[in-house]
mmCIF file of C-alpha atoms and ligand atoms in Angstrom:
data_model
loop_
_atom_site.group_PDB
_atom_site.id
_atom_site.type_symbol
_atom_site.label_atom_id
_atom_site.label_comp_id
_atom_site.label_asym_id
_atom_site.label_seq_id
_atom_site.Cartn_x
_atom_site.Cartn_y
_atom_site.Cartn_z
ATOM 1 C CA UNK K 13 77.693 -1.013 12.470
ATOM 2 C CA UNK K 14 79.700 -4.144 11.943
ATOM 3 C CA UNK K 15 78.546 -6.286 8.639
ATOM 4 C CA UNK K 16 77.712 -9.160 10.926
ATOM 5 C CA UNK K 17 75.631 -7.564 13.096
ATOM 6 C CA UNK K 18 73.879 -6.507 9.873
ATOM 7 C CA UNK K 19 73.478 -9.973 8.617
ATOM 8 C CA UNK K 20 72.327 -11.501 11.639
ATOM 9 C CA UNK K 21 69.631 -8.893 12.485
ATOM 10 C CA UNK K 22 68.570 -9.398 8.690
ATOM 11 C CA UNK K 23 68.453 -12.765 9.269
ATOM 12 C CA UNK K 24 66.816 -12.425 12.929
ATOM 13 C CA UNK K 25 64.043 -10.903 10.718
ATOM 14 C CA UNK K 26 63.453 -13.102 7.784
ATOM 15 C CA UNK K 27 63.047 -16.011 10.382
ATOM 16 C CA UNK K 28 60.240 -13.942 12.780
ATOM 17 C CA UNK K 29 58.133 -13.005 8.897
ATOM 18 C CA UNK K 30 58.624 -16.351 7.796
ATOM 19 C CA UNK K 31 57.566 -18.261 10.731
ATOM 20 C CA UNK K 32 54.935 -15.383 11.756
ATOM 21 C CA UNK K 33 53.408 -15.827 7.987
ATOM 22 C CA UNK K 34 53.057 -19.637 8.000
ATOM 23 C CA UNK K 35 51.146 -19.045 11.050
ATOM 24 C CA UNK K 36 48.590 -16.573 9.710
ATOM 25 C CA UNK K 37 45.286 -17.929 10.168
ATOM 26 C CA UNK K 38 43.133 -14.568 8.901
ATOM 27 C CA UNK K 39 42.945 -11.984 6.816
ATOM 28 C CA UNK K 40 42.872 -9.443 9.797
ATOM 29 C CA UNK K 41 46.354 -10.867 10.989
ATOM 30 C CA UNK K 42 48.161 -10.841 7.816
ATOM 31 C CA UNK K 43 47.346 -7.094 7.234
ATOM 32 C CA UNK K 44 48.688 -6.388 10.795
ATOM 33 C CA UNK K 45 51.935 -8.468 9.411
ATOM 34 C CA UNK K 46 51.659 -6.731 6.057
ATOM 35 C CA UNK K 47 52.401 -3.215 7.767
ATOM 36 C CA UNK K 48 55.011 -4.713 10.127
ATOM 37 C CA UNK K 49 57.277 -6.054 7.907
ATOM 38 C CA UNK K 50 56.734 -4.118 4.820
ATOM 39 C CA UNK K 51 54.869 -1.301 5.978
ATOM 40 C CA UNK K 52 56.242 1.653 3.919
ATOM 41 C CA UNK K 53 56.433 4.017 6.904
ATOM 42 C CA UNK K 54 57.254 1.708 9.970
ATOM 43 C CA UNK K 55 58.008 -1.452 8.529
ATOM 44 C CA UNK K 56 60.522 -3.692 9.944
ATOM 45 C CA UNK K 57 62.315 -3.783 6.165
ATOM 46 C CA UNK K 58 62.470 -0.064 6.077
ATOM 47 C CA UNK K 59 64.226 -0.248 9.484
ATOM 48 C CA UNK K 60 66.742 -2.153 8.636
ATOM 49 C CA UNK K 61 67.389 -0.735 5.407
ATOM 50 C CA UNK K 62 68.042 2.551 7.387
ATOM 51 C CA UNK K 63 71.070 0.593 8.856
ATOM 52 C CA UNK K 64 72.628 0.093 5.894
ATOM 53 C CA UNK K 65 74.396 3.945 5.928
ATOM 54 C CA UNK K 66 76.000 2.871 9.108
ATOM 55 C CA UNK K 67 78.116 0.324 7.679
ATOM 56 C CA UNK K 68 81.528 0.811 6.023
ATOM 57 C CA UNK K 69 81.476 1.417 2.527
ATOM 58 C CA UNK K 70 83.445 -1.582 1.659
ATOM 59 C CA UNK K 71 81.179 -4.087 3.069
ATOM 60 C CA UNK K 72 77.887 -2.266 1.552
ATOM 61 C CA UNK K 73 77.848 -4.625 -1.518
ATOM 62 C CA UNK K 74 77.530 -7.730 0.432
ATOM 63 C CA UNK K 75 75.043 -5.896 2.595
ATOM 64 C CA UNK K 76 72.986 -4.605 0.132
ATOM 65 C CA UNK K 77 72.699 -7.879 -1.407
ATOM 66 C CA UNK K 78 71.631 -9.737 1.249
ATOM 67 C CA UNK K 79 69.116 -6.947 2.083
ATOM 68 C CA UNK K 80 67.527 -7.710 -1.387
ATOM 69 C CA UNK K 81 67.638 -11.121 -0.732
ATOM 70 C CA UNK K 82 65.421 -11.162 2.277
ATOM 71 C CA UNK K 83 62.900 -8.124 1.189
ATOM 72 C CA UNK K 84 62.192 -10.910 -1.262
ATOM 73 C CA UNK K 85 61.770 -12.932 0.569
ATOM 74 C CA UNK K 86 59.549 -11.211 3.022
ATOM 75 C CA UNK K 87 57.817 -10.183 -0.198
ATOM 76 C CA UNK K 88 56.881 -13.920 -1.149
ATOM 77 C CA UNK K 89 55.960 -15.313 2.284
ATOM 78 C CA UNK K 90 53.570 -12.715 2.199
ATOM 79 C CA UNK K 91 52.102 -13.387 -1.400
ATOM 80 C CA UNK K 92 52.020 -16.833 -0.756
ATOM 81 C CA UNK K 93 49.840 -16.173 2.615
ATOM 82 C CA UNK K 94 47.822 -13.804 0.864
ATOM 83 C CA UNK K 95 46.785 -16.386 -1.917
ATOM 84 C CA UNK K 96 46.068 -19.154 0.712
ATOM 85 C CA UNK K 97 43.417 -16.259 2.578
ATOM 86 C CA UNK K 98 42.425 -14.983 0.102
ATOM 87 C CA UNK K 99 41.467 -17.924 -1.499
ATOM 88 C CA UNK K 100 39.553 -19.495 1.016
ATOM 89 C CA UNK K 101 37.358 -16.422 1.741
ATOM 90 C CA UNK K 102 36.834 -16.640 -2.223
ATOM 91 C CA UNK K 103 35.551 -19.853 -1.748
ATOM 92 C CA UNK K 104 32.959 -18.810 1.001
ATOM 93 C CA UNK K 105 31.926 -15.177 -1.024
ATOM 94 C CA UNK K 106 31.424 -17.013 -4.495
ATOM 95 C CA UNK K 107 29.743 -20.348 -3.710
ATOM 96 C CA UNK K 108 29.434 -23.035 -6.496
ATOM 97 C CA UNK K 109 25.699 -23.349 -7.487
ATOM 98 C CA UNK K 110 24.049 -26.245 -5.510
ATOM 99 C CA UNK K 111 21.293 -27.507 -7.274
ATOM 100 C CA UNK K 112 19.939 -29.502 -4.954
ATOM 101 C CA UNK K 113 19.386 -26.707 -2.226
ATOM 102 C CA UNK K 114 15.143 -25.192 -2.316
ATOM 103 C CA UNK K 115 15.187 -22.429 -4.198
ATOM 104 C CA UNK K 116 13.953 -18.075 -2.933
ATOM 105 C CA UNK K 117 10.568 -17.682 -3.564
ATOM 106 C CA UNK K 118 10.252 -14.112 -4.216
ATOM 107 C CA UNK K 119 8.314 -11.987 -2.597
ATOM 108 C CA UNK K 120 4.658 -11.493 -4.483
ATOM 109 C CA UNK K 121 2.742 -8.275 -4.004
ATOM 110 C CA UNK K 122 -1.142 -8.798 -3.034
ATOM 111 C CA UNK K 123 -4.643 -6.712 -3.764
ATOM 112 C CA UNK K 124 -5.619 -4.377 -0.912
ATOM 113 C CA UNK K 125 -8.029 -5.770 0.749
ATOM 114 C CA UNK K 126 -10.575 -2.970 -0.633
ATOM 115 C CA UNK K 127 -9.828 -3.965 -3.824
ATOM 116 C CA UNK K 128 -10.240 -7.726 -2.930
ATOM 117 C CA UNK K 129 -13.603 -6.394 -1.670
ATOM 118 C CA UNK K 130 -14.520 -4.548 -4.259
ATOM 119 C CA UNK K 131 -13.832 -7.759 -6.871
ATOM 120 C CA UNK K 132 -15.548 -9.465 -4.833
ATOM 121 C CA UNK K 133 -18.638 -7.192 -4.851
ATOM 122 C CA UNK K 134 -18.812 -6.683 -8.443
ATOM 123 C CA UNK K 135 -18.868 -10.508 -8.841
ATOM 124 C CA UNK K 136 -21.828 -10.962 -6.600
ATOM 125 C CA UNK K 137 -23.648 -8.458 -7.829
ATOM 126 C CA UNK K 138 -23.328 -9.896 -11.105
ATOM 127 C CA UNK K 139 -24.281 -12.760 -10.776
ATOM 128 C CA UNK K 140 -27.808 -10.646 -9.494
ATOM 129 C CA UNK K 141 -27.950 -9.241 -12.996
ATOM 130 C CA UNK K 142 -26.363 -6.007 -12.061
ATOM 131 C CA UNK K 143 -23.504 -4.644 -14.564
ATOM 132 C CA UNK K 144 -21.068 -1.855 -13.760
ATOM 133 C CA UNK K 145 -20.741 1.349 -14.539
ATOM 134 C CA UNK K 146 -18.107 4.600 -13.527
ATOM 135 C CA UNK K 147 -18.630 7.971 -12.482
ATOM 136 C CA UNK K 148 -16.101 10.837 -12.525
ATOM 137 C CA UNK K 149 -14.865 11.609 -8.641
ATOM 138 C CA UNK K 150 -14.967 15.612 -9.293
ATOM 139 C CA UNK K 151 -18.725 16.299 -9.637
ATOM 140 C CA UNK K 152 -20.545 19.260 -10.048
ATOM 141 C CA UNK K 153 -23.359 20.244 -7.875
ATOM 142 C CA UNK K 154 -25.841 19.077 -10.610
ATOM 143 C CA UNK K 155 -25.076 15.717 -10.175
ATOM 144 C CA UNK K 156 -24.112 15.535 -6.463
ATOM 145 C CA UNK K 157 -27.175 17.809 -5.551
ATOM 146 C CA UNK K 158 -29.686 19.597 -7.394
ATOM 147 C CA UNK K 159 -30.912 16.119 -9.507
ATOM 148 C CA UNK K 160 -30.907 14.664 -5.917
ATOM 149 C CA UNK K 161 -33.536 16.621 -5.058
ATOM 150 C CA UNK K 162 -31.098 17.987 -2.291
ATOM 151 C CA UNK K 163 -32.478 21.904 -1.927
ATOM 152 C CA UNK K 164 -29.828 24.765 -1.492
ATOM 153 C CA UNK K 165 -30.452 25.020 2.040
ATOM 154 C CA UNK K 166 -29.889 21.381 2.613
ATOM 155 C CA UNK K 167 -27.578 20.884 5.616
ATOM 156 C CA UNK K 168 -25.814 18.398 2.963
ATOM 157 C CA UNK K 169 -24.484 20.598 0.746
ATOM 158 C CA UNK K 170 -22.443 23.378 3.862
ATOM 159 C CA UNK K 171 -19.038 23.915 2.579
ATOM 160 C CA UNK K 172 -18.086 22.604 5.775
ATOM 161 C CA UNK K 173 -19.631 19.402 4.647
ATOM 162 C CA UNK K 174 -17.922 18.965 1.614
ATOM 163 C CA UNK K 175 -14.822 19.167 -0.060
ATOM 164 C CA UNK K 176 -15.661 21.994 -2.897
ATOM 165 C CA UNK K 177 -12.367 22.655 -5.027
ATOM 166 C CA UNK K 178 -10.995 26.079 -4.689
ATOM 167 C CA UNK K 179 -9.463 25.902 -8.099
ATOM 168 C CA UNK K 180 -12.243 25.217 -10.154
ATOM 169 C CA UNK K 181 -14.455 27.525 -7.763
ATOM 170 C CA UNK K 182 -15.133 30.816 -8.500
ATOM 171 C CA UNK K 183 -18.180 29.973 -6.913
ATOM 172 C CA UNK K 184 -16.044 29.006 -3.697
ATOM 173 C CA UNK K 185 -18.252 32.433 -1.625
ATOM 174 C CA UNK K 186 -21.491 30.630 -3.144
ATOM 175 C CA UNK K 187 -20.534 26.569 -3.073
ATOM 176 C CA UNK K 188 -24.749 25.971 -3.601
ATOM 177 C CA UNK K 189 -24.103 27.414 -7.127
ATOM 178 C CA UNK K 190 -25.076 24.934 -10.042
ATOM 179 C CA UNK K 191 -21.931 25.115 -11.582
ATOM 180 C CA UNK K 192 -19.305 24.701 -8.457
ATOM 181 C CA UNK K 193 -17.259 21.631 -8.562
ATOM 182 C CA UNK K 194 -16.539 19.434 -5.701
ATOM 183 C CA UNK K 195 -14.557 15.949 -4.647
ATOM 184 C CA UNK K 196 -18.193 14.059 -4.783
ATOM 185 C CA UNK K 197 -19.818 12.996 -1.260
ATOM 186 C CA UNK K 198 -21.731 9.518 -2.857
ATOM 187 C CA UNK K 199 -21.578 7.402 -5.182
ATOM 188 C CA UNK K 200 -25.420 8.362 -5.804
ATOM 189 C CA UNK K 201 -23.846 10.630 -8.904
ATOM 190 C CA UNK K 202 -23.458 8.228 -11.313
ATOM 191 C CA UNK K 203 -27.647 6.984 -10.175
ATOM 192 C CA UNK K 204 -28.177 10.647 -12.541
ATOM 193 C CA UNK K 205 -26.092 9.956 -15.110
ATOM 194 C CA UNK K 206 -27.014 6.545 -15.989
ATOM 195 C CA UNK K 207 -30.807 8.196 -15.942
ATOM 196 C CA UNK K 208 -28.947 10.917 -18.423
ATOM 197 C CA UNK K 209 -26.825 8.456 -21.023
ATOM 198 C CA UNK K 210 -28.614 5.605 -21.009
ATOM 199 C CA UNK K 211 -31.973 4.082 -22.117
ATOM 200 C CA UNK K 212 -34.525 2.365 -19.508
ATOM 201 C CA UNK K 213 -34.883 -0.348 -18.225
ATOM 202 C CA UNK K 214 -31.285 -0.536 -16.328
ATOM 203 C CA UNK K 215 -29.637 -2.532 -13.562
ATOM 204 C CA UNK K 216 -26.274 -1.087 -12.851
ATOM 205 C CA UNK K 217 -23.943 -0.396 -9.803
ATOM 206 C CA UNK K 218 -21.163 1.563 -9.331
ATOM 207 C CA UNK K 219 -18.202 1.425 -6.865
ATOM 208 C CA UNK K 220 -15.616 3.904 -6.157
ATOM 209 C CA UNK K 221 -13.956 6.983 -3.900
ATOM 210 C CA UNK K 222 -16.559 9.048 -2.562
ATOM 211 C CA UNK K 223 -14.799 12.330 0.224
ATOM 212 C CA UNK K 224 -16.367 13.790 3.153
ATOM 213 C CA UNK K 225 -14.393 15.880 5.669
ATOM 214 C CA UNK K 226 -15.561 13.669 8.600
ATOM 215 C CA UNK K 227 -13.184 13.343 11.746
ATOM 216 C CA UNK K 228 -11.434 9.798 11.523
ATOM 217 C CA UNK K 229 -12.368 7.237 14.012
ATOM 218 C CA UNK K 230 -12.823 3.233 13.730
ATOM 219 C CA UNK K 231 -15.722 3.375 11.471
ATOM 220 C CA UNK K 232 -15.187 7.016 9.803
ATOM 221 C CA UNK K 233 -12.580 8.024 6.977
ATOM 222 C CA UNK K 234 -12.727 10.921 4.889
ATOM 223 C CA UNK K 235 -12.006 9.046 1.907
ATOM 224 C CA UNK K 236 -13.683 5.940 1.248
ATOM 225 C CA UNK K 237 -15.619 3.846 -1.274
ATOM 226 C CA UNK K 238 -19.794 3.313 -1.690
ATOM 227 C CA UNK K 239 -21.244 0.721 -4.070
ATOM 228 C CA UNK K 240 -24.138 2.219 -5.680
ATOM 229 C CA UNK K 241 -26.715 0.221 -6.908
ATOM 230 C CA UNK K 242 -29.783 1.137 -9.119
ATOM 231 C CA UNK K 243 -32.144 -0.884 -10.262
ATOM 232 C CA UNK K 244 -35.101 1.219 -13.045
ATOM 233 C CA UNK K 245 -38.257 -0.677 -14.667
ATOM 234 C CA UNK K 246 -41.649 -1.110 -14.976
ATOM 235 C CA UNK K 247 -43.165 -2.331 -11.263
ATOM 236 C CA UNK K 248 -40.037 -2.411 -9.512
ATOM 237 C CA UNK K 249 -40.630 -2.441 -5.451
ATOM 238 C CA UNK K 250 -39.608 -1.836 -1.984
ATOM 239 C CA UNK K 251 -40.225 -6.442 -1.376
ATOM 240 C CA UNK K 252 -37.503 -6.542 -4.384
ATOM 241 C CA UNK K 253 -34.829 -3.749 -2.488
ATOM 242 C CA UNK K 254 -35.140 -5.762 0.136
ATOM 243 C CA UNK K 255 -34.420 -9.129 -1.364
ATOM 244 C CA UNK K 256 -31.673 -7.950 -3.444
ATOM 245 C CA UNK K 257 -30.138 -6.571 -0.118
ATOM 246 C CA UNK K 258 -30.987 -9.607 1.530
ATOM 247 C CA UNK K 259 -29.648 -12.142 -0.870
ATOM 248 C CA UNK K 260 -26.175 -10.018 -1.191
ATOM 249 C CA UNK K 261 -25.418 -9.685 2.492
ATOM 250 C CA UNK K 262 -25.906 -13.339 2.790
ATOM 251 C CA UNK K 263 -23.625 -13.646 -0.323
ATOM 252 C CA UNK K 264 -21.049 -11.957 0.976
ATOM 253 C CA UNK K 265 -21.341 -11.950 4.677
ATOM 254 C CA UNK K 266 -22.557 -15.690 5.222
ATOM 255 C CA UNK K 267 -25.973 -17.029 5.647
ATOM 256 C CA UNK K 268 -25.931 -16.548 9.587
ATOM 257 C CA UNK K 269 -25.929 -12.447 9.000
ATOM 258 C CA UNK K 270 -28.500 -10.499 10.985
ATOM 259 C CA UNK K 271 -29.554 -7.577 8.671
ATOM 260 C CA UNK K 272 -32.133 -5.181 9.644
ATOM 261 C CA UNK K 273 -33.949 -2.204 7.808
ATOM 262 C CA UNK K 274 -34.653 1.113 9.556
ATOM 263 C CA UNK K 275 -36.788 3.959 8.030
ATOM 264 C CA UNK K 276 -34.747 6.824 7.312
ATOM 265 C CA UNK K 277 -34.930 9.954 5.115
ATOM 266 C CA UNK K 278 -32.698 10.824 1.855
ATOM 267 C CA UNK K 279 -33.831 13.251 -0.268
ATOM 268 C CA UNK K 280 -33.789 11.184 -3.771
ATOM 269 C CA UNK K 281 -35.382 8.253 -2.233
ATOM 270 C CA UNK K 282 -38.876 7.822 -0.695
ATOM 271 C CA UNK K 283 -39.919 5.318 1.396
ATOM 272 C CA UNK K 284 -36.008 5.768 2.658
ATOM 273 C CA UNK K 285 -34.058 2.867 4.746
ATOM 274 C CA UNK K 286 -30.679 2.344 6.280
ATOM 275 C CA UNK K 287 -29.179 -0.800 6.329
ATOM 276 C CA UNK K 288 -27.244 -2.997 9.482
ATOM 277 C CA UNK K 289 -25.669 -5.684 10.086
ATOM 278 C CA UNK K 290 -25.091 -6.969 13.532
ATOM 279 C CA UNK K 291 -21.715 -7.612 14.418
ATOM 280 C CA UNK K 292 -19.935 -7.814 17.799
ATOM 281 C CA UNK K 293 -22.741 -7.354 19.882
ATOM 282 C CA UNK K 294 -23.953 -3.990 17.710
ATOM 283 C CA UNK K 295 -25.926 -2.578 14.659
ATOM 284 C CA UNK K 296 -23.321 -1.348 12.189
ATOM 285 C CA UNK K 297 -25.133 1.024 9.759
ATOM 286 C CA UNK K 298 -23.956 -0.468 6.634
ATOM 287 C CA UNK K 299 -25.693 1.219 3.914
ATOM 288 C CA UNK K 300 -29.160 3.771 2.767
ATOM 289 C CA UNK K 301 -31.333 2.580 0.101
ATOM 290 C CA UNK K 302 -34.834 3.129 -1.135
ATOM 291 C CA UNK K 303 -37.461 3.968 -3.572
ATOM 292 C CA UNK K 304 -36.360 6.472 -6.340
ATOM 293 C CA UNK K 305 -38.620 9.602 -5.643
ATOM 294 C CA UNK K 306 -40.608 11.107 -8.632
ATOM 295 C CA UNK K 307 -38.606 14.529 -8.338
ATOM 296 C CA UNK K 308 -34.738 12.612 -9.122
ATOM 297 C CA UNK K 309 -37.602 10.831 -12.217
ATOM 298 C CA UNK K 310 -38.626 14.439 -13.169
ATOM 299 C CA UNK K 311 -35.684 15.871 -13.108
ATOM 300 C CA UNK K 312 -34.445 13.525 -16.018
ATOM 301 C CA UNK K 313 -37.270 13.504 -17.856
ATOM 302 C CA UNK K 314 -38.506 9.934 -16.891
ATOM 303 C CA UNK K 315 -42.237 9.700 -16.112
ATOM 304 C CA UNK K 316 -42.756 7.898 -12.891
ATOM 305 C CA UNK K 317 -45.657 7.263 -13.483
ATOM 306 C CA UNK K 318 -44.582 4.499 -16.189
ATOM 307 C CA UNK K 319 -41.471 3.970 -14.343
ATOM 308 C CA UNK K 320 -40.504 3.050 -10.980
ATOM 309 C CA UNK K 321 -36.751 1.618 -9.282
ATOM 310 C CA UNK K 322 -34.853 1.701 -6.299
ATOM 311 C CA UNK K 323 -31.592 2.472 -5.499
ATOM 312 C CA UNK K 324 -28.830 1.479 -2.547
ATOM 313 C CA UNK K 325 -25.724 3.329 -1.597
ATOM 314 C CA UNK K 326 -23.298 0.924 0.963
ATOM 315 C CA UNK K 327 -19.739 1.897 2.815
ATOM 316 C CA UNK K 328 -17.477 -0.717 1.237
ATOM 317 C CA UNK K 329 -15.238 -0.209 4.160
ATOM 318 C CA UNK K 330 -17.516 -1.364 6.485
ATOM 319 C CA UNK K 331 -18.407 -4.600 4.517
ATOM 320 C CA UNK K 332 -14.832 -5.356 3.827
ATOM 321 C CA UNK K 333 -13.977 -4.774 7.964
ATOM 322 C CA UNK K 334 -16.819 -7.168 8.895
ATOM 323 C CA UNK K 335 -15.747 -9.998 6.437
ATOM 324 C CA UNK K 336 -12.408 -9.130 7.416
ATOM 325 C CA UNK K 337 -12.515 -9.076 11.153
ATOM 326 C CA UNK K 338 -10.963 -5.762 10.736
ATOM 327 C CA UNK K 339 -11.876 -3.662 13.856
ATOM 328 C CA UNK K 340 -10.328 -0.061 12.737
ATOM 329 C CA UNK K 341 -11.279 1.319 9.284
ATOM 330 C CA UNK K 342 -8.022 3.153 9.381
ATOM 331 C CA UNK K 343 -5.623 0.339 9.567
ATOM 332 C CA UNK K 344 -6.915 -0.003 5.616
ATOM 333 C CA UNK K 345 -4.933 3.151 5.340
ATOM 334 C CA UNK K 346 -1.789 3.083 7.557
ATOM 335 C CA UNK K 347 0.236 1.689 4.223
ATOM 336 C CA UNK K 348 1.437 -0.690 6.690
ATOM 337 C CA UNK K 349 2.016 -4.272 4.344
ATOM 338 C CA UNK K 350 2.975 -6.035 7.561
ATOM 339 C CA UNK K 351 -1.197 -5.612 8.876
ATOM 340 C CA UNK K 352 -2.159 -5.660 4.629
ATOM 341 C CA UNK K 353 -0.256 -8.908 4.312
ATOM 342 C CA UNK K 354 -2.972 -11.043 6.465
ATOM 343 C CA UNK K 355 -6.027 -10.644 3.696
ATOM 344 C CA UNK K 356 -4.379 -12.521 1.010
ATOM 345 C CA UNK K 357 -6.577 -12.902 -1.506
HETATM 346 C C1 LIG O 8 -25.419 7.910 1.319
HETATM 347 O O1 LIG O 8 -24.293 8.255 1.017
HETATM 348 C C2 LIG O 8 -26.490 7.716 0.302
HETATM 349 N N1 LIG O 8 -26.012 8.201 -0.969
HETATM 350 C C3 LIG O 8 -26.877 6.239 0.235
HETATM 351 C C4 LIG O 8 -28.087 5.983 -0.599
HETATM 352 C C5 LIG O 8 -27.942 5.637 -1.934
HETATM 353 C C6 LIG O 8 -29.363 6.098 -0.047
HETATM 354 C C7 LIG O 8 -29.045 5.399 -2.716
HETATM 355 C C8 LIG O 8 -30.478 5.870 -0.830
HETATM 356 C C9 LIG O 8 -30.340 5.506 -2.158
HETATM 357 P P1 LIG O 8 -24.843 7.660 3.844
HETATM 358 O O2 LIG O 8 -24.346 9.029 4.034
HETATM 359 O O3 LIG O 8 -25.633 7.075 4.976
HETATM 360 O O4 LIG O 8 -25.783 7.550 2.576
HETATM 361 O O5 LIG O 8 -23.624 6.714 3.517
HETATM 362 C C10 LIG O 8 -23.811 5.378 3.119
HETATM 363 C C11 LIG O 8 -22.772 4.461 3.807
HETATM 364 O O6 LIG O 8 -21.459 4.940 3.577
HETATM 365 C C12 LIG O 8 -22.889 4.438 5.324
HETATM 366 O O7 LIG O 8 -23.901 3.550 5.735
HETATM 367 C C13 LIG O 8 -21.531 3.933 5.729
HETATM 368 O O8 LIG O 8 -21.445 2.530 5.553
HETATM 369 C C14 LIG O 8 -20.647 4.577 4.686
HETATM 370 N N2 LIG O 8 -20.005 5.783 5.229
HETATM 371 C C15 LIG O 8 -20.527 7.017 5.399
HETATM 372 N N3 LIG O 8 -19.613 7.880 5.875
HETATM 373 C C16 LIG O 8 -18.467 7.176 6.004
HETATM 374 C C17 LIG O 8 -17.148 7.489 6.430
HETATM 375 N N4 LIG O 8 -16.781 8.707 6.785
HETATM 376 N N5 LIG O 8 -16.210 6.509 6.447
HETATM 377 C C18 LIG O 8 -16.532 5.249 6.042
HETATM 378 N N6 LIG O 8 -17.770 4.885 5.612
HETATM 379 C C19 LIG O 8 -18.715 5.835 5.600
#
């Protein structure tokens, strides 16, 4: 290959880069350029430089030089186009701080709306003179039966019923035995030991997890809360359950709230109610309550003939749904914040 031809084709190239470079408008394009000029496999330079061992050996000098001449060439066009990219996509990644622009409120967590509700509960029921106490969740059938005055053939106590722990259950083949332990069923546990620990009179509740393996629907889950209330002293009566019952679903449900009483049976309470409010055009069984019988007084060693109370035992769920407008108990329970995130407190 003649020198000239040499030179011109260098030159041929070092125009194209030049102009091609000054022309770059993104990053994208210049890397396409980056590999076709100076690519180390297929580049454009290497092509040429490949040329060079056709020409005579006299004239390589002169080549050679001139080759160096425009691979720096090359070499800066491309640095300089890389610093004018590069520095304007700088500029958008790393913006200077602009005071003036509103600032990201971060996102806050909320209460559950149970615990909102249960809060809630706690504050109007102190307000009625009522303090709070706790209860363990694992029970023993003392507690969750036998001081109920719940026999051992009570349908209330079938294994099938109840959620007796295998673990601490040696007693699993015989779950009526004293000493089996279980996840408790109500809240009406910690009614027995208050009676045990502390001294008369008392006005206490109690909210928490109470288990039962019922199917879930809209209005059942097998884990959910009770607030227990008990209420022990001289005279205490069945006008003053009532009114206390009264005066906190007004409280918390509003002053238009139909609430009606129904005789029912429990086995620690006699006379025994449940409790409804109407909502949606139906009763929704909110809560049992009554009278304290004399066998839960015996059982403790209370005379009842000196001492009389009642007691109340309500779904939490189903109060927190109704203030809520929440129509499915087990959207409390889907983990979902994007439903969670309407009940802020
Ligand atoms: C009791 O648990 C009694 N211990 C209440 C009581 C206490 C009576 C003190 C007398 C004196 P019951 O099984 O009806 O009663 O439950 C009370 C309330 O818990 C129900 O009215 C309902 O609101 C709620 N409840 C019961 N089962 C479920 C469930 N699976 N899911 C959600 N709420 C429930």
């Amino acid at each position: 290959m003649s020198l000239q031809k040499f030179l011109s084709s260098l030159d041929e190239l070092l125009d194209d880069a030049k102009q091609s470079l000054d022309e770059v408008g993104s990053s994208e394009q210049l890397e396409n350029l980056r590999v076709r000029f100076v690519g180390a496999k297929n580049g454009a330079i290497k092509a040429v430089q490949k040329l060079m061992g056709a020409i005579e050996s006299e004239h390589r000098p002169v080549a050679g030089k001139r080759f160096n001449e425009v691979r720096d060439a090359i070499q800066s066009a491309l640095d300089l186009a890389t610093e004018r990219l590069g520095g304007a996509s700088k500029a958008v990644k790393d913006p200077q701080m602009d005071p003036t622009l509103p600032g990201l409120r971060p996102q806050l967590g909320q209460l559950h709306p149970i615990t909102q509700t249960i809060e809630h509960l706690k504050d109007i029921m102190g307000r009625l003179g009522f303090s709070v106490t706790e209860g363990p969740e694992i029970e023993d059938t003392w507690h969750n039966f036998v001081a109920l005055n719940i026999p051992e053939d009570h349908p209330a106590r079938d294994p099938l019923d109840n959620f007796y722990l295998a673990a601490a259950s040696k007693q699993l083949q015989n779950p009526t035995d004293r000493d089996a332990m279980l996840l408790r069923s109500q809240t009406s546990t910690v009614q027995i030991r208050v009676m045990e620990t502390q001294s008369l009179p008392l006005r206490i509740i109690s909210l928490g997890r109470v288990y039962r393996p019922d199917a879930p629907d809209a209005t059942h889950f097998p884990m959910f809360h009770q607030m227990e209330g008990l209420w022990v002293d001289k005279n205490v009566s069945m006008a003053q359950l009532k009114s206390v019952l009264r005066l906190f679903a007004t409280s918390y449900l509003g002053s238009d709230v139909k609430v009606r009483f129904r005789p029912s049976f429990f086995p620690f309470t006699e006379p025994s109610v449940e409790v409804d409010y109407w909502w949606n055009g139906n009763w929704i069984e909110f809560g049992g309550a009554g009278m304290v019988d004399p066998n839960v007084f015996q059982a403790l060693n209370i005379d009842p003939e000196q001492w009389s109370g009642f007691a109340f035992g309500l779904g939490v769920e189903r109060l927190c749904m109704r203030r809520f407008g929440i129509v499915d108990i087990r959207d409390l329970y889907r983990s979902d914040v994007r439903f969670l995130r309407q009940f802020a407190s």
